[in-house]
Short mmCIF file of C-alpha atoms and ligand atoms in Angstrom, two decimals:
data_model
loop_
_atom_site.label_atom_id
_atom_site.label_comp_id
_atom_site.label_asym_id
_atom_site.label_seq_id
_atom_site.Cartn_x
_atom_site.Cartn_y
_atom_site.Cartn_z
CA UNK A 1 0.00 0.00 0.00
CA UNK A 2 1.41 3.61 -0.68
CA UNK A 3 2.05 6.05 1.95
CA UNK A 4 -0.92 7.43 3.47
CA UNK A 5 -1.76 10.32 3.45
CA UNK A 6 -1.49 13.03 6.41
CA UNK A 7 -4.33 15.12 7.08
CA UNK A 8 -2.94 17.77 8.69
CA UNK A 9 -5.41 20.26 11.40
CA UNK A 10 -2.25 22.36 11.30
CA UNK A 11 -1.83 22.92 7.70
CA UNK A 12 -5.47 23.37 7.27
CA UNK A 13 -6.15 26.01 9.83
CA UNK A 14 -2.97 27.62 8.66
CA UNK A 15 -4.78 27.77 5.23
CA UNK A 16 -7.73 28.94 7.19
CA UNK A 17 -6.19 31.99 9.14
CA UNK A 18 -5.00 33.08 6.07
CA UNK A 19 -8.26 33.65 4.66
CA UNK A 20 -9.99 35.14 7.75
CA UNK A 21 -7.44 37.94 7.60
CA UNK A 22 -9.13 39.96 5.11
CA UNK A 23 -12.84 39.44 6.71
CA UNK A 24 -10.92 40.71 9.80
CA UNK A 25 -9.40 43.53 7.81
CA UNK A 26 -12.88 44.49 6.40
CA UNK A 27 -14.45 44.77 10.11
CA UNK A 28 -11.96 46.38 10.85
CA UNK A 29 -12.83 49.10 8.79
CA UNK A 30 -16.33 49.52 9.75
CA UNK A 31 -14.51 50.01 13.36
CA UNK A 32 -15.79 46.72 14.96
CA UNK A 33 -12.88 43.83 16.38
CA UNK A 34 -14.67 40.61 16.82
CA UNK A 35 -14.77 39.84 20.63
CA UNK A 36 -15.26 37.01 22.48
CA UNK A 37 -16.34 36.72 26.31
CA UNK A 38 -14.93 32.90 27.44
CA UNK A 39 -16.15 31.53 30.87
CA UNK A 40 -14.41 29.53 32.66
CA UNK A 41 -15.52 27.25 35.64
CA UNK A 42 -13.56 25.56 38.07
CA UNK A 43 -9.80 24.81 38.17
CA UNK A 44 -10.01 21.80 36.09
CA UNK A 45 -6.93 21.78 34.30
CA UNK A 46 -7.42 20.36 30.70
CA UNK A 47 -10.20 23.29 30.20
CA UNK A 48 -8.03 25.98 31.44
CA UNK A 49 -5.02 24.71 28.77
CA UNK A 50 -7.77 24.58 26.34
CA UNK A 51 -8.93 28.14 27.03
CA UNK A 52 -5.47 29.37 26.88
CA UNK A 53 -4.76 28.24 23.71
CA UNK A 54 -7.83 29.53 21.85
CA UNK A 55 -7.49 33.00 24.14
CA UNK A 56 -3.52 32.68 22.65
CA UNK A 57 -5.30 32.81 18.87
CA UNK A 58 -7.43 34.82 19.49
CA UNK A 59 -5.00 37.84 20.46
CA UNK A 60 -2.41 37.03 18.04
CA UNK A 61 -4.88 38.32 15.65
CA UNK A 62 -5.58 40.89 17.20
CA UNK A 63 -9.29 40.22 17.98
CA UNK A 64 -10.96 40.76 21.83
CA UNK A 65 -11.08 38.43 24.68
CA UNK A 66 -11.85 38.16 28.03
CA UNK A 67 -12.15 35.44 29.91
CA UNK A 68 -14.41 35.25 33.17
CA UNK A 69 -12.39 32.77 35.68
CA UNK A 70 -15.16 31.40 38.25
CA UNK A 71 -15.44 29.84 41.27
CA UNK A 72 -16.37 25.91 41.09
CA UNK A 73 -18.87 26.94 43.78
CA UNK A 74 -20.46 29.36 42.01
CA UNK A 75 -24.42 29.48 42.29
CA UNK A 76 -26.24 28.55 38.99
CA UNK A 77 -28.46 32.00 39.28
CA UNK A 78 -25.00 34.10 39.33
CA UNK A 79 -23.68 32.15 36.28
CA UNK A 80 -26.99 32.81 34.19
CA UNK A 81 -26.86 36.30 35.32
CA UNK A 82 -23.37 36.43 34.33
CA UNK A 83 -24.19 35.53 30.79
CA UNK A 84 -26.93 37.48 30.11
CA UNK A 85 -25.19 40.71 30.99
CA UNK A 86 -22.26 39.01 28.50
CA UNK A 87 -25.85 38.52 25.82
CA UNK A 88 -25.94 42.32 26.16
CA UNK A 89 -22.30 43.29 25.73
CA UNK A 90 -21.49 44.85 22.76
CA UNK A 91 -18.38 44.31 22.83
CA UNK A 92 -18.86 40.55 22.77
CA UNK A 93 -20.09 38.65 19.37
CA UNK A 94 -19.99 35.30 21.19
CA UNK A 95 -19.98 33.87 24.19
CA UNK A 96 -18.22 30.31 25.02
CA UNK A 97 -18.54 28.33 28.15
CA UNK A 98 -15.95 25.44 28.80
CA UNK A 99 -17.26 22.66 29.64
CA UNK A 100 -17.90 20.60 31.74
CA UNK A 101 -19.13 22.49 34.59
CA UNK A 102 -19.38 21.45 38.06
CA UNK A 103 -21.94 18.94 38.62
CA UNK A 104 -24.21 21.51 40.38
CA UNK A 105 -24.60 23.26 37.47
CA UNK A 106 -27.23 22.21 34.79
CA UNK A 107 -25.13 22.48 31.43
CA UNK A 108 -28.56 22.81 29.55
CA UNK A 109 -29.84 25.86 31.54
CA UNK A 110 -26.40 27.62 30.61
CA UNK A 111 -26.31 26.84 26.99
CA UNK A 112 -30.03 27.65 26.90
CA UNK A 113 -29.47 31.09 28.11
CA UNK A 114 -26.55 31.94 25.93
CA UNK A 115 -28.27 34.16 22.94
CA UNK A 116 -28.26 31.97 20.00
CA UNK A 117 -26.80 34.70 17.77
CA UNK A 118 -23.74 34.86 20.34
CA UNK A 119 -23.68 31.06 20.31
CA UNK A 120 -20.51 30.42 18.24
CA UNK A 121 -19.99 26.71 19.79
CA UNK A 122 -23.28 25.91 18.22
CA UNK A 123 -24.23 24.25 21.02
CA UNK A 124 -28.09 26.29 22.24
CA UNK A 125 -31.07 23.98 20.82
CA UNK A 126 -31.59 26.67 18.00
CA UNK A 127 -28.32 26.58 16.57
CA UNK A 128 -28.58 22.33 16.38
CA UNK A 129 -32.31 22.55 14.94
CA UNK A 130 -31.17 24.38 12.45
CA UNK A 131 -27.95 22.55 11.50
CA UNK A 132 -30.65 19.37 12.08
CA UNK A 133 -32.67 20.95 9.37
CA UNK A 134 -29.81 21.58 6.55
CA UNK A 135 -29.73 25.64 7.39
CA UNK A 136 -26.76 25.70 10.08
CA UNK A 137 -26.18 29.35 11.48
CA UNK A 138 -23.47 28.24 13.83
CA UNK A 139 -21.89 24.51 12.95
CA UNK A 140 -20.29 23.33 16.27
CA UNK A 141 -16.46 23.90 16.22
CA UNK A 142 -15.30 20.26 15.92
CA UNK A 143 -17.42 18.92 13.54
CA UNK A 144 -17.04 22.00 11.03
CA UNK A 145 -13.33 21.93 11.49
CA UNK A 146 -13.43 18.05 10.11
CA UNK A 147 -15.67 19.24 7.06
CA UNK A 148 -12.63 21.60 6.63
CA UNK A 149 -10.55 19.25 6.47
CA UNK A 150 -12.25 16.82 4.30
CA UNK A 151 -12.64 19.64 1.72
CA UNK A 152 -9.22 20.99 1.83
CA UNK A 153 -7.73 17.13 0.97
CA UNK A 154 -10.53 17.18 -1.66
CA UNK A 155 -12.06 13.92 0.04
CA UNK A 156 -15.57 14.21 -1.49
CA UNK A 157 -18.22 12.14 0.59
CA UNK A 158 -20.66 11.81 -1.93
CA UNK A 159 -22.07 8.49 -2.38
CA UNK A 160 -19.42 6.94 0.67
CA UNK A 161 -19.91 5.11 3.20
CA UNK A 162 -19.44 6.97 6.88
CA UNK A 163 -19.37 5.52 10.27
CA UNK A 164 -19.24 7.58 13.27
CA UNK A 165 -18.63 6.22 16.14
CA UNK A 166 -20.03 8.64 19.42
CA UNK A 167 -23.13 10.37 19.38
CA UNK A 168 -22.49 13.50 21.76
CA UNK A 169 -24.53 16.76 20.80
CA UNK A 170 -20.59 18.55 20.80
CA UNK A 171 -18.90 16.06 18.02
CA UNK A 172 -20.73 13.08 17.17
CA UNK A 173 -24.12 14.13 16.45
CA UNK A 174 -23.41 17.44 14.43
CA UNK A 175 -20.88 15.03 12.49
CA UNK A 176 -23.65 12.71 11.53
CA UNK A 177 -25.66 15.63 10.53
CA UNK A 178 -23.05 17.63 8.52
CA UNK A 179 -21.83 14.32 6.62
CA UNK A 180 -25.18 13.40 5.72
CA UNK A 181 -26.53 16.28 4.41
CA UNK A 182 -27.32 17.11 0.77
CA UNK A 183 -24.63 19.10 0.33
CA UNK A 184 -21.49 19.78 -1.72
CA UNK A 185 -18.96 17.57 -0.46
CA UNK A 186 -21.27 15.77 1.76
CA UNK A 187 -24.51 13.76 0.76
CA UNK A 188 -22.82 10.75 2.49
CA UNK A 189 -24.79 7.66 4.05
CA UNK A 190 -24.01 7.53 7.75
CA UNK A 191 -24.43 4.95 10.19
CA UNK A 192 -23.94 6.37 13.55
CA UNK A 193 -22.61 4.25 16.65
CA UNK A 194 -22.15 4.35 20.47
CA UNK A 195 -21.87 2.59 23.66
CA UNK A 196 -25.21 0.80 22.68
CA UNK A 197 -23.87 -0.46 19.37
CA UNK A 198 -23.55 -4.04 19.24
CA UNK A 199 -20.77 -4.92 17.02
CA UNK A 200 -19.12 -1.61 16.24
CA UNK A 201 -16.32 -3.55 14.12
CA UNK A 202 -19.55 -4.67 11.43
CA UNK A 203 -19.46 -1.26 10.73
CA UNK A 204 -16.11 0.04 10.93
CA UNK A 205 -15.31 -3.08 8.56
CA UNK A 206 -17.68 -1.71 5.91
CA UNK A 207 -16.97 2.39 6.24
CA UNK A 208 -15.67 4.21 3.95
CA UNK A 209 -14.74 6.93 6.13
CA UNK A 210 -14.40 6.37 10.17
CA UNK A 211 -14.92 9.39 12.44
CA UNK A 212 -13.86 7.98 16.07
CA UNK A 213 -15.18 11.02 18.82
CA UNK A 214 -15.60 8.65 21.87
CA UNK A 215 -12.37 9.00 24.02
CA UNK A 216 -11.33 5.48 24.19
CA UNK A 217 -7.43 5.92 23.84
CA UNK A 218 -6.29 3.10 20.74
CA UNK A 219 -9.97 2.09 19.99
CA UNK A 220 -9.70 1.65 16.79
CA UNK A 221 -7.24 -0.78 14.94
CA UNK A 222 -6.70 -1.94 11.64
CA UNK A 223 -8.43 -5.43 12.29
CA UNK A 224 -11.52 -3.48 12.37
CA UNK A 225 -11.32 -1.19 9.17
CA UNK A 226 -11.36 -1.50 5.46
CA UNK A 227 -8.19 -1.28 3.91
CA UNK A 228 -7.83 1.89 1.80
CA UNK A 229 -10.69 4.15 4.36
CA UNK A 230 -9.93 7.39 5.60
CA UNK A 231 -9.57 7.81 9.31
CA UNK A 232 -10.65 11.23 11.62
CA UNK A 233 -9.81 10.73 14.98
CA UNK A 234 -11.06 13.34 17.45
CA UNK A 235 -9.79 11.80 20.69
CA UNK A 236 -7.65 13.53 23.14
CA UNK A 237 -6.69 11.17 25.58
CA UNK A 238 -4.22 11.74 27.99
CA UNK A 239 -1.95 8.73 28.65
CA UNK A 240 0.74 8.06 30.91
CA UNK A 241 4.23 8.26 29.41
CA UNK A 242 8.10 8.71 30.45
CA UNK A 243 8.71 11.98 28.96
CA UNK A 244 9.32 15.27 31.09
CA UNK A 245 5.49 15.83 30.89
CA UNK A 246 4.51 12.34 32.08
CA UNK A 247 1.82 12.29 29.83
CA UNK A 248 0.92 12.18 25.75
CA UNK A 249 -1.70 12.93 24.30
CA UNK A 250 -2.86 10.08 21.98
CA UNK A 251 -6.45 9.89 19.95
CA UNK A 252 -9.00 7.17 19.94
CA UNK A 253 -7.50 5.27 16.66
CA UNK A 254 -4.27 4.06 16.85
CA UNK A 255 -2.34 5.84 14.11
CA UNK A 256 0.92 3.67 14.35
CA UNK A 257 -0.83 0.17 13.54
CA UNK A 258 -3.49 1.67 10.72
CA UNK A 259 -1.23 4.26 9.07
CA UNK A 260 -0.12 1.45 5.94
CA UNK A 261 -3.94 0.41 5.95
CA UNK A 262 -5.52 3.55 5.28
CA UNK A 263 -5.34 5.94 2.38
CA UNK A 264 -5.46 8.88 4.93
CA UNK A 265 -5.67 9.91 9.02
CA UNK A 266 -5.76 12.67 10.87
CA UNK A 267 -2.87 12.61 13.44
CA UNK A 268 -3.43 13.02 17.03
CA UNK A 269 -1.77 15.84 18.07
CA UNK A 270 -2.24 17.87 15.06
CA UNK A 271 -5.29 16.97 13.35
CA UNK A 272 -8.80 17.86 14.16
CA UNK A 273 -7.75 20.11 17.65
CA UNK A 274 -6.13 22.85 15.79
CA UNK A 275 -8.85 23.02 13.69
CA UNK A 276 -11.44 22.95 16.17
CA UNK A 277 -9.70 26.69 17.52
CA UNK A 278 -9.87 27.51 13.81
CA UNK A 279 -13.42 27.34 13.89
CA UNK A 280 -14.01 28.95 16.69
CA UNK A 281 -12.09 32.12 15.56
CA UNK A 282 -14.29 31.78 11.86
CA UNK A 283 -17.82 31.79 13.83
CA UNK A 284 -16.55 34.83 15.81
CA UNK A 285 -15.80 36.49 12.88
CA UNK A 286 -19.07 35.50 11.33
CA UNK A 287 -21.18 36.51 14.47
CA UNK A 288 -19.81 39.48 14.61
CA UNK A 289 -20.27 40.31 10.56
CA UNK A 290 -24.09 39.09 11.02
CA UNK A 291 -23.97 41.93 13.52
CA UNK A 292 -23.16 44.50 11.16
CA UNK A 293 -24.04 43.67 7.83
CA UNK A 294 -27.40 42.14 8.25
P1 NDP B 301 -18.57 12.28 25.20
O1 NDP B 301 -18.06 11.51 26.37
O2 NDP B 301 -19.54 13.37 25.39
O3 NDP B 301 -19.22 11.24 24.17
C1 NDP B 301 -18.60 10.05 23.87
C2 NDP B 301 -19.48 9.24 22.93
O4 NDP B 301 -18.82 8.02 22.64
C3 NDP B 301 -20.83 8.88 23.52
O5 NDP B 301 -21.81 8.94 22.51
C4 NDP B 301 -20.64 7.45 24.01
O6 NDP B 301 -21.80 6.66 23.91
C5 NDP B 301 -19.63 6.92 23.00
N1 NDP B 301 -18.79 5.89 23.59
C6 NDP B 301 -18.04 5.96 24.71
N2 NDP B 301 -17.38 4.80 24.92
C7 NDP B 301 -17.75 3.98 23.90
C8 NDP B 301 -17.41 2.64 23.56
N3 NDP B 301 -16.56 1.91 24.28
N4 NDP B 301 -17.96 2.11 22.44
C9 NDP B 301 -18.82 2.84 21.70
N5 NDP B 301 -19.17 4.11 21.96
C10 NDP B 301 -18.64 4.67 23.06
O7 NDP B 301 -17.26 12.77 24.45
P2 NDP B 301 -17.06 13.94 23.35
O8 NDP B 301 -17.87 13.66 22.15
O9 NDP B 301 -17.14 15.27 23.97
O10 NDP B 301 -15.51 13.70 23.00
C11 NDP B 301 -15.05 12.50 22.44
C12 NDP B 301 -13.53 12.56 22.35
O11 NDP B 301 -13.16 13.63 21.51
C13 NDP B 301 -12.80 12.83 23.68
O12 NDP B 301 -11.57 12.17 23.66
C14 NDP B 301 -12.59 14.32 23.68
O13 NDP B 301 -11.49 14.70 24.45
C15 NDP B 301 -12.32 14.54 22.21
N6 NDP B 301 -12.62 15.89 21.74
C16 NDP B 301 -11.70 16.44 20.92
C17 NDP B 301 -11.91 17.67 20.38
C18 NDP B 301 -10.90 18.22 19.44
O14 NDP B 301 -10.87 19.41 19.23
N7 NDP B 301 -10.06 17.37 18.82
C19 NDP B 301 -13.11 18.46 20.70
C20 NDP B 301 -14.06 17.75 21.51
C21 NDP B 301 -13.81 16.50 22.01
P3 NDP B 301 -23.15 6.97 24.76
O15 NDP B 301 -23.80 8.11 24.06
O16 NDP B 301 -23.92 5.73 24.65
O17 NDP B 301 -22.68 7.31 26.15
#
């Protein structure tokens, strides 16, 4: 089999960047700097890396962040006061809250309260009926980042097979969605699969395309693919490991044992996460143009 071939998150957000700096340029103009208000919850300490690195983005282009560190205890009125003062900010286009949240917090009740034109994870019930019904406003970050990436390697879905496996509303339902929409690039038949899947492998044998968002470090191996698919592998997992860290981060396929199987795979680090911040800057961008121009 010939080399596969590298789908690379950093290459394609690269690509991406590049082309939001004239919509930033044009804002610019009409005086407004997209601005995003990011809340933060708790000390746990893979959400505040993650905030730091899209916060990092976000100022070395020059657009405006804040970020609201809270208290774990916080009271769930405070927090949903908190955001709608953020709903009425000017200053703010959208508004992001890390999850997860402390357990005493009802996830929903914060999403639901975030204005759906500020919602640029695409997570409020709005935003998903709409990507649901083929007219997204907001496309959660993940799952729009992947489409990305499947049109910048020119890997056209139409007419393939694609098996998802996870079914969360942040990656592996919107995936499902996107991919099977009747759409350029898309218009793909989609079997979608989770922890009450019997079998997963009769599926994954039979995909052409295998989008792995569950966080099971190594799921996937190449006794349960096709030879020639295309792999996307969301997974972060953080694993144990002698290096000065003491951890790696590894994704949910495992990329050493399927990389002569496959045709292509995203790598894990440097696939779908840096496209995932991509996205995020792109629907800031694009809340705050829907602000002006419409
Ligand atoms: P969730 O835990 O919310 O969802 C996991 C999904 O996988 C659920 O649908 C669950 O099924 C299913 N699942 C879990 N274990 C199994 C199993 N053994 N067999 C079959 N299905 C299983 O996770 P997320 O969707 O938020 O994230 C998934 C992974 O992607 C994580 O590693 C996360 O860190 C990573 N991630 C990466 C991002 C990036 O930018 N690269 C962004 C977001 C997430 P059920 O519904 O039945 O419980």
């Amino acid at each position: 089999m010939k080399e596969p071939l590298i789908l690379s998150g950093k290459d394609v957000s690269a690509h991406v960047y590049d082309s939001l700096l004239e919509r930033i340029k044009k804002l610019s103009k009409k005086k407004c700097t997209p601005g995003l208000a990011v809340v933060l919850v708790g000390e746990n300490p893979a959400s505040q890396v993650y905030v730091r690195s899209k916060t990092r983005i976000f100022k070395k282009f020059n657009l405006f962040t804040k970020t609201y560190q809270l208290e774990s205890s916080i009271k769930s009125e405070e927090l949903l006061l908190l955001i709608e003062k953020l709903n009425n900010n000017p200053l703010y286009h959208g508004i992001l809250v890390q999850l997860p949240l402390p357990k005493h917090i009802n996830s929903s009740d914060v999403i639901n309260t975030i204005s759906p034109k500020k919602d640029v994870d695409g997570f409020h019930p709005e935003n998903a009926g709409l990507l649901s019904i083929g007219k997204p406003r907001f496309i959660p970050c993940t799952p729009k980042g992947i489409m990305k990436i499947l049109e910048f390697y020119r890997i056209n879905l139409d007419g393939k097979h694609v098996v998802v496996v996870g079914r969360s509303n942040i990656v592996g339902r919107p995936i499902s969605i996107l991919t099977s929409l009747k759409t350029k690039g898309a218009n793909a038949t989609v079997t979608t699969c989770h922890s009450g899947t019997p079998n997963i492998k009769g599926f994954t044998l039979i995909a052409d395309v295998i989008v792995v968002a569950l966080g099971v470090p190594n799921f996937l191996d190449s006794s349960m693919i096709k030879k020639g698919c295309t792999i996307i592998d969301v997974g972060i997992n953080r694993v144990n490991s002698n290096n000065e860290k003491g951890y790696k981060l590894i994704g949910d396929a495992n990329f050493e044992d399927l990389k002569n199987e496959v045709s292509s795979i995203t790598p894990v680090p440097g696939g779908v996460g840096p496209m995932t911040i991509a996205m995020l800057v792109e629907n800031t961008i694009e809340a705050a143009e829907n602000n002006l121009f419409i």
